[in-house]
Coordinates of C-alpha atoms in Angstrom, one line a residue:
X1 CA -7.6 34.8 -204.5
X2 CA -9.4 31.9 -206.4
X3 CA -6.8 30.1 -208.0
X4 CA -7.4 28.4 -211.8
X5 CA -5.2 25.9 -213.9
X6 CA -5.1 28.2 -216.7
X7 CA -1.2 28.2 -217.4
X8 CA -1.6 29.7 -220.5
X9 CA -1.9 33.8 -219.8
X10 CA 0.9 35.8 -219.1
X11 CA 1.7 36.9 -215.5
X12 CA 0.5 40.5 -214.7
X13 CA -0.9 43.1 -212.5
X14 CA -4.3 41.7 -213.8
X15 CA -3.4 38.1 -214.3
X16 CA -3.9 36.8 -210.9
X17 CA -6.7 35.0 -212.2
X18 CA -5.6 33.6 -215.6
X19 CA -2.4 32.4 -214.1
X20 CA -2.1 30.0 -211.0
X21 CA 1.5 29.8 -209.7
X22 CA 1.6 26.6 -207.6
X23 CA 0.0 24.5 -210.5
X24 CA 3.1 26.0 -212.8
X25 CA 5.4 25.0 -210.2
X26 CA 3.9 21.7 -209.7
X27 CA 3.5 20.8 -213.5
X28 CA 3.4 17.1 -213.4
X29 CA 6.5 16.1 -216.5
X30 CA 9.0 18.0 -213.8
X31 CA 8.0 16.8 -211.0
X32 CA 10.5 13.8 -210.5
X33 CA 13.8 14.2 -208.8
X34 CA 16.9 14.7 -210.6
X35 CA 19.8 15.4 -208.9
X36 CA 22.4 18.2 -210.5
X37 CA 23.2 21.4 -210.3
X38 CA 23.6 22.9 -214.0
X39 CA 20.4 23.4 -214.5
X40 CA 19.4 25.5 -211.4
X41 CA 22.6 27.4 -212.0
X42 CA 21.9 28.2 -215.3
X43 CA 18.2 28.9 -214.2
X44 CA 19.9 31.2 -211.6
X45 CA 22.8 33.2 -214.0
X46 CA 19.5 33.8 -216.0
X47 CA 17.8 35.5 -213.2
X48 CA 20.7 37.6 -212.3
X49 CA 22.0 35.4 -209.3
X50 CA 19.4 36.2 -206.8
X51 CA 21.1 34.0 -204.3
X52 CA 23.9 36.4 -203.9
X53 CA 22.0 38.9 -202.2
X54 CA 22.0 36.9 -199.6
X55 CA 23.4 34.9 -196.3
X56 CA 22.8 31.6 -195.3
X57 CA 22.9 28.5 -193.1
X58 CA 22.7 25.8 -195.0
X59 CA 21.4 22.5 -193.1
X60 CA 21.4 19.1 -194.1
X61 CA 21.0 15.7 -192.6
X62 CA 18.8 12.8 -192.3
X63 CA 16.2 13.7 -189.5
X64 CA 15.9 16.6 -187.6
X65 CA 16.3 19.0 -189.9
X66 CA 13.1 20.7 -190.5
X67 CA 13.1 21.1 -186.5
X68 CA 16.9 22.4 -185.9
X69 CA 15.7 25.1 -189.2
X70 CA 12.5 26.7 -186.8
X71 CA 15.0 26.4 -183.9
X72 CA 17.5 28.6 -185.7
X73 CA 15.0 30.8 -187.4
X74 CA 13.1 31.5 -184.4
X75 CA 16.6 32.3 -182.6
X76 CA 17.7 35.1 -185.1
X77 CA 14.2 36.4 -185.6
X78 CA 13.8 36.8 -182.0
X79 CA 17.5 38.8 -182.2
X80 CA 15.7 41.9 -184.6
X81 CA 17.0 39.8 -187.3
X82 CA 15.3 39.8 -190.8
X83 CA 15.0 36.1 -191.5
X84 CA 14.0 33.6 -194.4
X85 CA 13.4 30.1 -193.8
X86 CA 13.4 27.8 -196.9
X87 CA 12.0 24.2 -195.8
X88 CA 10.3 21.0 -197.2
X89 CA 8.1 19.5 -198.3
X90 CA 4.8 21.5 -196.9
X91 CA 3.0 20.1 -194.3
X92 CA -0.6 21.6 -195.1
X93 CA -0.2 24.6 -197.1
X94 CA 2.3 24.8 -200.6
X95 CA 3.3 28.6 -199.3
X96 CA 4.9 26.9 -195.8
X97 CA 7.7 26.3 -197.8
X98 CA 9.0 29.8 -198.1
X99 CA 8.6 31.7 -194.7
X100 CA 9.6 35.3 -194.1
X101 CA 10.4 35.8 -190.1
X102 CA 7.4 33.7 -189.6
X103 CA 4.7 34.5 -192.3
X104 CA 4.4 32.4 -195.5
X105 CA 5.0 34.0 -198.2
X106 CA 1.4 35.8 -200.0
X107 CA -0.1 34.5 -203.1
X108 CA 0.9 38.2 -204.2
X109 CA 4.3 37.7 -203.7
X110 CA 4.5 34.0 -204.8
X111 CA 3.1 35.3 -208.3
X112 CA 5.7 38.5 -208.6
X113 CA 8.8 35.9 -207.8
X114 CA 7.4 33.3 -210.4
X115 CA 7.1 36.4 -212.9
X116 CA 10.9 36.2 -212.4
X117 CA 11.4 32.8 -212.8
X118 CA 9.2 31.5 -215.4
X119 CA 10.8 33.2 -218.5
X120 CA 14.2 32.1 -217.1
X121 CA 12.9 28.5 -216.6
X122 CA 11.6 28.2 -220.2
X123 CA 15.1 29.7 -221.5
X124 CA 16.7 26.7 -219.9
X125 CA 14.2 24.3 -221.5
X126 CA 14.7 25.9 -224.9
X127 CA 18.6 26.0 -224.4
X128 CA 19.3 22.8 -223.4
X129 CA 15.7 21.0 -223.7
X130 CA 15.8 20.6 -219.9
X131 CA 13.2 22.0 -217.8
X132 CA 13.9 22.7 -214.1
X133 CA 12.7 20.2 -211.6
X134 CA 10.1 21.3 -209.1
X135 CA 12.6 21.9 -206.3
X136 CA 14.8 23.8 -208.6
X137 CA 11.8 25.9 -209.8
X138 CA 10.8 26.2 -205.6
X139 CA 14.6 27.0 -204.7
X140 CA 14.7 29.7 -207.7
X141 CA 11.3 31.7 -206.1
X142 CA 12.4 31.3 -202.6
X143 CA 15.4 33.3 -203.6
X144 CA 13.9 35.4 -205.5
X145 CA 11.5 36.1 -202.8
X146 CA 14.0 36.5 -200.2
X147 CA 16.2 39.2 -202.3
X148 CA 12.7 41.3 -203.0
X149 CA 12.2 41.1 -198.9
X150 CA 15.6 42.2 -197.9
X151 CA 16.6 39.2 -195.9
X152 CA 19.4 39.6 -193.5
X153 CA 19.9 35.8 -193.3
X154 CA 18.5 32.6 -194.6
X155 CA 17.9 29.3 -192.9
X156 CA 18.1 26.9 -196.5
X157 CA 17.2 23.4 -195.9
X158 CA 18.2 20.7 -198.3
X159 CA 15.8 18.9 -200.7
X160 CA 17.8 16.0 -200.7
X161 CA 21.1 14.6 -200.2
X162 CA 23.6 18.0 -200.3
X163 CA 26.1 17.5 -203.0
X164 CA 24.0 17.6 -206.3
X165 CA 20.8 18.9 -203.8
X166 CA 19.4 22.5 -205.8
X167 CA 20.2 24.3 -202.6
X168 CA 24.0 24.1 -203.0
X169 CA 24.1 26.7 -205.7
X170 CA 24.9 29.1 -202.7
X171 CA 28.7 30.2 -201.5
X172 CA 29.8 30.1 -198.6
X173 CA 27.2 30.2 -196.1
X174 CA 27.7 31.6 -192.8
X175 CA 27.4 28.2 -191.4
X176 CA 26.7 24.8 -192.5
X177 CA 24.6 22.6 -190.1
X178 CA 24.8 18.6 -190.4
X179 CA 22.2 17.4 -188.1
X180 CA 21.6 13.2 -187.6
X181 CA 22.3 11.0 -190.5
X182 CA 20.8 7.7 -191.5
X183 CA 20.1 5.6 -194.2
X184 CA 17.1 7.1 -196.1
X185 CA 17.0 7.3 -200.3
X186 CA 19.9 4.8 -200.1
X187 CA 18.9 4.3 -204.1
X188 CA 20.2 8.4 -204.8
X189 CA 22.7 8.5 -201.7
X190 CA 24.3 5.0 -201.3
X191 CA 23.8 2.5 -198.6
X192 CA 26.2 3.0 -196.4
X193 CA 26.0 5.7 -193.6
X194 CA 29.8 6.7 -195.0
X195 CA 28.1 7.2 -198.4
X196 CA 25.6 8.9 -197.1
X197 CA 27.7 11.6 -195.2
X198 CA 29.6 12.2 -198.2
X199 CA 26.3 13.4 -199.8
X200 CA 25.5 15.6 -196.9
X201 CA 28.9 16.9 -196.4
X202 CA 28.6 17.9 -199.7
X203 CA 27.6 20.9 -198.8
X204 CA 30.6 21.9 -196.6
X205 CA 32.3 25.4 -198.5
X206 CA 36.4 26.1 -198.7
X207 CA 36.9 28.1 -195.5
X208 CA 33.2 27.9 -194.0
X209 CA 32.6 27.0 -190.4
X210 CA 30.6 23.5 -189.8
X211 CA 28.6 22.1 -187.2
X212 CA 27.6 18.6 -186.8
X213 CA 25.4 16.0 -184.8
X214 CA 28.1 13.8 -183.2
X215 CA 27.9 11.4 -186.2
X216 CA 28.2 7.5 -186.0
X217 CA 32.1 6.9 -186.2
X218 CA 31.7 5.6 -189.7
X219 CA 30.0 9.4 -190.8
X220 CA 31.6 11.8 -188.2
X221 CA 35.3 10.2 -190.0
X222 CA 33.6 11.3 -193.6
X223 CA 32.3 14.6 -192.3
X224 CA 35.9 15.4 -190.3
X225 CA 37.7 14.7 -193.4
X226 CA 36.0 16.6 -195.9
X227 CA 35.9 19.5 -193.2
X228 CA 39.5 19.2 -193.4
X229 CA 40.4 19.1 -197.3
X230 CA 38.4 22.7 -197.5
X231 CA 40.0 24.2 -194.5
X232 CA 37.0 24.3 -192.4
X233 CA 36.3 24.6 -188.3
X234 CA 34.3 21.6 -187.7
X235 CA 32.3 21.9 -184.0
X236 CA 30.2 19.2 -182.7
X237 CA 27.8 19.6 -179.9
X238 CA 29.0 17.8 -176.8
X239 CA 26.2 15.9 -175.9
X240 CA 27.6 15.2 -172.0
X241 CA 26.8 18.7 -171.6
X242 CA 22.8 18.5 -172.6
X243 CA 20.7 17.2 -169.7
X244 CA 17.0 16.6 -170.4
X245 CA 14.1 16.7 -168.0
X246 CA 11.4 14.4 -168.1
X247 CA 8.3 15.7 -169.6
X248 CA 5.9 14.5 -166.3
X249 CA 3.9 17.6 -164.9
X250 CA 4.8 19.9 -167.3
X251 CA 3.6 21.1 -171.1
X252 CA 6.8 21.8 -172.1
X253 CA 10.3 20.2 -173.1
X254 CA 12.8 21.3 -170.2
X255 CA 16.4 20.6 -170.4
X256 CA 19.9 22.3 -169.6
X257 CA 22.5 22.4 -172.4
X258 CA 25.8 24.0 -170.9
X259 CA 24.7 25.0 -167.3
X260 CA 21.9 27.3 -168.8
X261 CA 18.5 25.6 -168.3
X262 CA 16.1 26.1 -171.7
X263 CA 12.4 25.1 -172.5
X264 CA 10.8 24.1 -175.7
X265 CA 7.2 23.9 -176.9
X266 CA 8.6 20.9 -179.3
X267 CA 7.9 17.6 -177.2
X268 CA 9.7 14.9 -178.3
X269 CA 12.3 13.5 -176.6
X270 CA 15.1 14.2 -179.5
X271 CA 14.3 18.0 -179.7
X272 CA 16.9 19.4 -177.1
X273 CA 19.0 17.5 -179.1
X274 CA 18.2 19.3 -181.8
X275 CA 17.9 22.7 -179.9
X276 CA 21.6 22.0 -179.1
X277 CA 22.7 21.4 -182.6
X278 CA 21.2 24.6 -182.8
X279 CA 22.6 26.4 -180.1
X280 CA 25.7 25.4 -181.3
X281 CA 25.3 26.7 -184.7
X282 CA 24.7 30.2 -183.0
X283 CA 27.7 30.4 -181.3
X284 CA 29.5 30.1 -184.5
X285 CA 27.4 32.9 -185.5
X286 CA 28.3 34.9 -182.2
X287 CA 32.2 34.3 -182.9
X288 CA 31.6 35.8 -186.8
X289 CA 30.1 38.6 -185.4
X290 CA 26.3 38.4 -185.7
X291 CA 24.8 39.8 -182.3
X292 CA 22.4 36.7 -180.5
X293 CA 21.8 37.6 -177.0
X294 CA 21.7 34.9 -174.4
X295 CA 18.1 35.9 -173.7
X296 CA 17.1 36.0 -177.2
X297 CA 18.6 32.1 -178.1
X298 CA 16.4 31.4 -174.5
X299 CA 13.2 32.7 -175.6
X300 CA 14.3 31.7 -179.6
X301 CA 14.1 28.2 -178.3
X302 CA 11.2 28.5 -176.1
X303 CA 9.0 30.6 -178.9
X304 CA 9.8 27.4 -181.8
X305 CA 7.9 25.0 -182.9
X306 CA 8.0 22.5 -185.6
X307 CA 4.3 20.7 -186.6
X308 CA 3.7 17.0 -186.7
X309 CA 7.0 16.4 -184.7
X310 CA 5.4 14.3 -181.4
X311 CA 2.0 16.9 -182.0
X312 CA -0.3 16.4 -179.4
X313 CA -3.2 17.4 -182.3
X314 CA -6.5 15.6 -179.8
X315 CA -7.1 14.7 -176.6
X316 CA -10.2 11.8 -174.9
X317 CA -8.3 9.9 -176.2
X318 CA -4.9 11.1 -176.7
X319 CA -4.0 11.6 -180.4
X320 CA -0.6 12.3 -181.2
X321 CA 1.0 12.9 -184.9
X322 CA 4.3 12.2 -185.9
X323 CA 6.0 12.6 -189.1
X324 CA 8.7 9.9 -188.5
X325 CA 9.3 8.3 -191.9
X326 CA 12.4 6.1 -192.0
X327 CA 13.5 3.3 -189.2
X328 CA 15.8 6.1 -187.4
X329 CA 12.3 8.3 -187.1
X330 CA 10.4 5.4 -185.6
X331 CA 13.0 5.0 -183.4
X332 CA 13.2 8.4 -181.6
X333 CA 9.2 8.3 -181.7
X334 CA 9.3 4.9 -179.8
X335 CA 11.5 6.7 -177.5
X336 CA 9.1 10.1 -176.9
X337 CA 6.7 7.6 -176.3
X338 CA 8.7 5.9 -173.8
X339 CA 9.4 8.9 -172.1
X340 CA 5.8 10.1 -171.8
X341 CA 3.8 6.5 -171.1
X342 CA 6.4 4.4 -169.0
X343 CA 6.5 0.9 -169.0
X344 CA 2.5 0.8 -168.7
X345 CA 2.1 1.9 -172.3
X346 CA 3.6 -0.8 -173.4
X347 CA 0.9 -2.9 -176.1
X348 CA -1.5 0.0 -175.6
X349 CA -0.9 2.3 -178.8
X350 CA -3.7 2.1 -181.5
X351 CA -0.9 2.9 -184.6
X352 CA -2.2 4.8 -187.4
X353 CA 0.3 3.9 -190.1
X354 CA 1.0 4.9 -193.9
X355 CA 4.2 4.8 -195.8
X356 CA 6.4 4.8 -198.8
X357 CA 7.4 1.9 -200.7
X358 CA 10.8 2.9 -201.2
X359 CA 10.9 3.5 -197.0
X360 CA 12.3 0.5 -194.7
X361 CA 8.7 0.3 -193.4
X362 CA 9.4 -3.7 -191.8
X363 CA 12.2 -1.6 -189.5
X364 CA 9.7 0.9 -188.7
X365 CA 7.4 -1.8 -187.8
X366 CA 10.0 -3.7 -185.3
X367 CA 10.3 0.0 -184.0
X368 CA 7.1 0.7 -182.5
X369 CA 5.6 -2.9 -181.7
X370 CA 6.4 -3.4 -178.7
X371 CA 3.8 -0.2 -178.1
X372 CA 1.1 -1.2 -180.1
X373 CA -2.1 -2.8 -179.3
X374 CA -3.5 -2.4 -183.0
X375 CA -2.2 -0.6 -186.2
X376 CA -4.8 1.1 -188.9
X377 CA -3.0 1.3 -192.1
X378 CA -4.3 3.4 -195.3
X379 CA -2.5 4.3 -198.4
X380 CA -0.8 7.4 -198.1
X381 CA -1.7 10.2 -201.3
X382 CA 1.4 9.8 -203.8
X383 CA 2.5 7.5 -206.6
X384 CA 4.9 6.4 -204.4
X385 CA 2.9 5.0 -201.5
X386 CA 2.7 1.6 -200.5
X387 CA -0.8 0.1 -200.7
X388 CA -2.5 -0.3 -197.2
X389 CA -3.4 -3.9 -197.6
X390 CA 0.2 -4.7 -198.7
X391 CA 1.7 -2.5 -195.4
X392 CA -1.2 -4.5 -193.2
X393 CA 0.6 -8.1 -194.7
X394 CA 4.0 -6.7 -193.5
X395 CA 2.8 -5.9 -190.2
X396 CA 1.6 -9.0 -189.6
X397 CA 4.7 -11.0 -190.4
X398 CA 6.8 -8.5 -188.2
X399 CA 4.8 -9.0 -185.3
X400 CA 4.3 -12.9 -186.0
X401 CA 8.5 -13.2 -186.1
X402 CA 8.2 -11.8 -182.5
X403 CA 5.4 -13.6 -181.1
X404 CA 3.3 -10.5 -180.9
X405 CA -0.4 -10.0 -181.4
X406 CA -2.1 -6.7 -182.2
X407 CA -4.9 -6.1 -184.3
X408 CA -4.3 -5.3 -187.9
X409 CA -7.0 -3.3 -189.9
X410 CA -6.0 -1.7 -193.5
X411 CA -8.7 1.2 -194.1
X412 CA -9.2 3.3 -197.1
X413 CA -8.0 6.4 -196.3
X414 CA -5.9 8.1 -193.5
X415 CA -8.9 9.4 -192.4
X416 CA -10.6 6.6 -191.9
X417 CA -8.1 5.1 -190.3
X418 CA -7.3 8.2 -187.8
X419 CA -11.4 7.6 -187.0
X420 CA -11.0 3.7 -186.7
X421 CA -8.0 3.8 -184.3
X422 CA -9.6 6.9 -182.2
X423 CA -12.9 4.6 -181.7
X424 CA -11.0 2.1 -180.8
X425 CA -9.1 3.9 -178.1
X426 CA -12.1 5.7 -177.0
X427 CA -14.0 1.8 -176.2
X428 CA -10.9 0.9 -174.7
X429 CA -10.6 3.7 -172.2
X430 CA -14.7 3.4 -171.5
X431 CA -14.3 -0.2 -170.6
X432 CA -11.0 0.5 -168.3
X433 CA -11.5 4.5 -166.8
X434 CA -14.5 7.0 -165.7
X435 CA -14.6 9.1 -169.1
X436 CA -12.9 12.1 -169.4
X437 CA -14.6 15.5 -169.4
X438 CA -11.2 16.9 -171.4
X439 CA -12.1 18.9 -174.4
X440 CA -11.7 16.0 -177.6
X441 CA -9.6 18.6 -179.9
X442 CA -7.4 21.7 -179.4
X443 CA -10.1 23.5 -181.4
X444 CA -12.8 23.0 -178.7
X445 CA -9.8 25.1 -176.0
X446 CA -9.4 27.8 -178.9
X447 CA -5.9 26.7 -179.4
X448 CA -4.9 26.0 -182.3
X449 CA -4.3 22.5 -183.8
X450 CA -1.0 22.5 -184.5
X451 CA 1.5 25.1 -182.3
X452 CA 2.4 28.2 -184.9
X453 CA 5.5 28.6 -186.9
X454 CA 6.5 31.1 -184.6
X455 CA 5.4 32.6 -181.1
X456 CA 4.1 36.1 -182.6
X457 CA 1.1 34.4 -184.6
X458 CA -0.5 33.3 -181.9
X459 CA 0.2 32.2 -178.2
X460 CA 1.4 29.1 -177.3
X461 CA -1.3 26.7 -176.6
X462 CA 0.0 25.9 -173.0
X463 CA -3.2 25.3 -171.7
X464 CA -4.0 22.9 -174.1
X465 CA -0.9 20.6 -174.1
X466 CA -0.8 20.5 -170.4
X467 CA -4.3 19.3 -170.0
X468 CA -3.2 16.9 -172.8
X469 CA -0.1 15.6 -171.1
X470 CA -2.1 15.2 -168.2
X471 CA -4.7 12.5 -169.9
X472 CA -1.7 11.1 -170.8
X473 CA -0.4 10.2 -168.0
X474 CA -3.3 9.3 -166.2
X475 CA -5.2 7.5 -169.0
X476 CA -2.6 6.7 -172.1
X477 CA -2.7 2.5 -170.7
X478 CA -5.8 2.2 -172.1
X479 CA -6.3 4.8 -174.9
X480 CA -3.8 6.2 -177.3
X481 CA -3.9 7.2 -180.5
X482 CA -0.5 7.4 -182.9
X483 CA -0.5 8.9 -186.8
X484 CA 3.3 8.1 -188.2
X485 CA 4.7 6.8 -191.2
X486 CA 4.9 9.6 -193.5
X487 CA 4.9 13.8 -194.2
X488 CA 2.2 13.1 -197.6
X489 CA -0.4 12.4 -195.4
X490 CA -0.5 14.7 -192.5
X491 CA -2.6 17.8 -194.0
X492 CA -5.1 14.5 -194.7
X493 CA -5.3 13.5 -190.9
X494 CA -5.4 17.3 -189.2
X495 CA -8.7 17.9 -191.4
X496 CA -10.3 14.4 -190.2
X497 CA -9.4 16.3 -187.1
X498 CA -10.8 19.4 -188.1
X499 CA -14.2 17.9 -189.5
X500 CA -14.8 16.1 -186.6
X501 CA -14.5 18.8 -183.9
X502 CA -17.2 20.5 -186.1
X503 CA -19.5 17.4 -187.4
X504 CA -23.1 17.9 -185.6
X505 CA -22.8 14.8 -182.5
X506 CA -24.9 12.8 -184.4
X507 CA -22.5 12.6 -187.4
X508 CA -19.0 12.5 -185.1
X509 CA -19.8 8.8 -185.1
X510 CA -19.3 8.3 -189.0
X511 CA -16.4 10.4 -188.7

């Protein structure tokens, strides 16, 4: 379906065409954040409460959310469970946002749950002369959408924060997962990890079971407190009891969490982390009666996957993609890539950076320097980026405090920069190693670029990441390419990707 920014025809059986249901949602005057919750529940009363048709577990947290939602999701759907999965913000596609056990939702359906919301929306507006926020508006369909599908459970991932986040208009979930917290939006959630938790925690119900990443004393004591005033069984995962392979020989994440060894197609070396937060949360489920084999959390786990967390998207030279975006991101990355380069990849990491202004980019810089031999900034696409010349200036000083080098080159676009930083690895490697006769892309294999949501789209690309790993290892000193910084720009660098695997060779150059 061709979509058009006609916003003025009604939604019908024949208006698919007049009527585009994204650019509604994404009108630009409600677009900024504002935190509350009277306006999504009166949004919600209006619409009949769709939300109480359903179950939940509702996740919050800093980092590792998005990842610890496809762990769960892929759990229960691999149980015979009907599952929604409610995440953000998209990584290439708007409809990523609201999956139904696996499958984004249709621009069919996205224009029937709209035709539900959109009178609702503008009774608000006309009410109160508030519209709904975007999230609201996106939390509203996915509801909607979830009700129409018959959803046994929901995985619901917080926008932002917890407390005032549109997401808590829910009851008592089933669970509520807290996975890592860190300082992020410190301007909206306080500056203080004890702040911060309060915000998250805010979404802990009277009576409702709670699991938590083993907090920093200063949250855990927030988070164990709160748990407490609303009666609440508060489990974290014991993290003595998680032991995690290293990821030499092998395409996939190996680790044993409680005597029972799992495997993950989700590299980085926080994900069994996260597959244990998970884990966790389904044993909750187990005691409240839900029915998750053993076998089905082992293949649930092994069947996830999460895109642009530690993506191997290229190979000759290695290209990896990350969507790290605060200083506790850049941190667990530095650590993946410790874990798969050694000691030798140390200043031999061609960076491909772009980032927010309102981010702690100077402590995402400190994170990663000691790996990189040059960083290609560009301007990531949103008002709120911060310009690539001004990022480049930053990076310089960082590495100057230090008594690093490493060369600096702000590019106009992510693009360009992903092409820079490649070439660069790619001279590198010809000057130190024989060149590779690896396949440059996953597309060149037949695998996909990025591992599917879940394993019943498509086959794991095994093949592919082994091969991958294996360059890795045997020629990452000299040639390694890293996109991190931010989420905006991601769909951005896996077409540069894209376009190049199918550019004629005598344009890949310009590419």
């Amino acid at each position: 379906m061709e979509r058009e920014n006609n916003l003025s025809g009604d939604i019908g059986p024949d208006a698919s065409d007049a009527f585009d249901p994204v650019a509604w949602i994404n009108t630009p005057r409600w677009q900024a954040s504002r935190l509350g919750l009277e306006r999504v529940r009166d949004l919600l009363d209006r619409m009949g409460r769709p939300q109480d048709a359903l179950r939940f577990i509702h996740v919050a947290g800093t980092n590792g959310k998005g990842s610890t939602c496809a762990y769960l999701a892929s759990i229960l759907q691999t149980a015979g469970y009907k599952v929604g999965l409610f995440t953000s913000p998209f990584i290439e596609r708007f409809e990523e946002r609201i999956r139904m056990n696996g499958a984004n939702i249709t621009d069919e359906e996205l224009l029937r749950a709209v035709a539900a919301v959109r009178p609702a929306a503008e009774a608000v507006e006309a009410a109160c002369g508030d519209h709904p926020t975007e999230f609201e508006l996106m939390a509203a369909v996915a509801f909607e959408h979830f009700r129409a599908c018959g959803c046994d459970i929901v995985v619901l991932e917080v926008g932002l924060g917890g407390r005032l986040d549109a997401t808590n208009v829910i009851d008592a979930p089933e669970v509520s997962v807290i996975c890592r917290i860190g300082l992020d939006h410190t301007d909206l959630l306080g500056d203080t990890l004890a702040a911060v938790a309060g915000e998250k925690a805010g979404i802990v119900k009277h009576g409702a079971p709670v699991v938590s990443w083993p907090q920093e004393p200063e949250a855990m004591a927030v988070i164990e407190r709160i748990a407490r005033e609303r009666e609440c069984v508060l489990t974290a995962p014991d993290f003595s009891e998680l032991s995690v392979a290293p990821l030499a020989g092998v395409a996939l994440r190996r680790f044993s969490w409680k005597r029972r060894d799992f495997e993950t197609r989700l590299l980085a070396s926080y994900q069994p982390y996260n597959a244990a937060v998970a884990l966790t949360a389904i044993e909750v489920l187990r005691e409240c009666g839900w029915s998750i084999s053993e076998d089905a959390a082992f293949a649930g786990i092994a069947q996830a996957a999460w895109p642009a967390r530690f993506e191997v998207a290229g190979t000759d030279p290695l290209t990896i993609i990350d969507g790290g975006h605060n200083p506790q991101g850049a941190e667990a990355l530095a650590d993946s890539l410790d874990d798969l380069l050694g000691d030798a990849g140390r200043n031999t990491v061609d960076f491909v950076m772009g980032v927010l202004a309102d981010k702690d980019y100077p402590a995402m810089i400190r994170a990663v320097a000691p790996w990189a031999r040059s960083f290609r900034t560009y301007t990531p696409p949103t008002p709120r980026a911060l310009a690539a010349e001004d990022l480049a200036s930053c990076i310089r000083e960082v590495l100057a405090e230090w008594g690093e080098s490493a060369e600096v080159v702000p590019c106009p676009s992510a693009a360009d920069a992903l092409a820079s930083a490649r070439q660069a690895a790619t001279a590198s490697d010809r000057e130190t190693a024989a060149p590779s006769s690896a396949p440059a892309f996953a597309h060149e294999t037949g695998a996909p670029s990025f591992a599917p949501a879940f394993a019943h789209e498509t086959g794991a690309p095994a093949l592919f990441r082994e091969a991958a790993l294996e360059i890795a290892r045997e020629s990452a000193p000299s040639g390694t390419v890293v996109a991190f910084g931010t989420l905006y720009a991601i769909a951005d660098l896996k077409k540069a990707l894209i376009c190049r695997t199918m550019a004629p060779e005598w344009q890949k150059s310009a590419i």
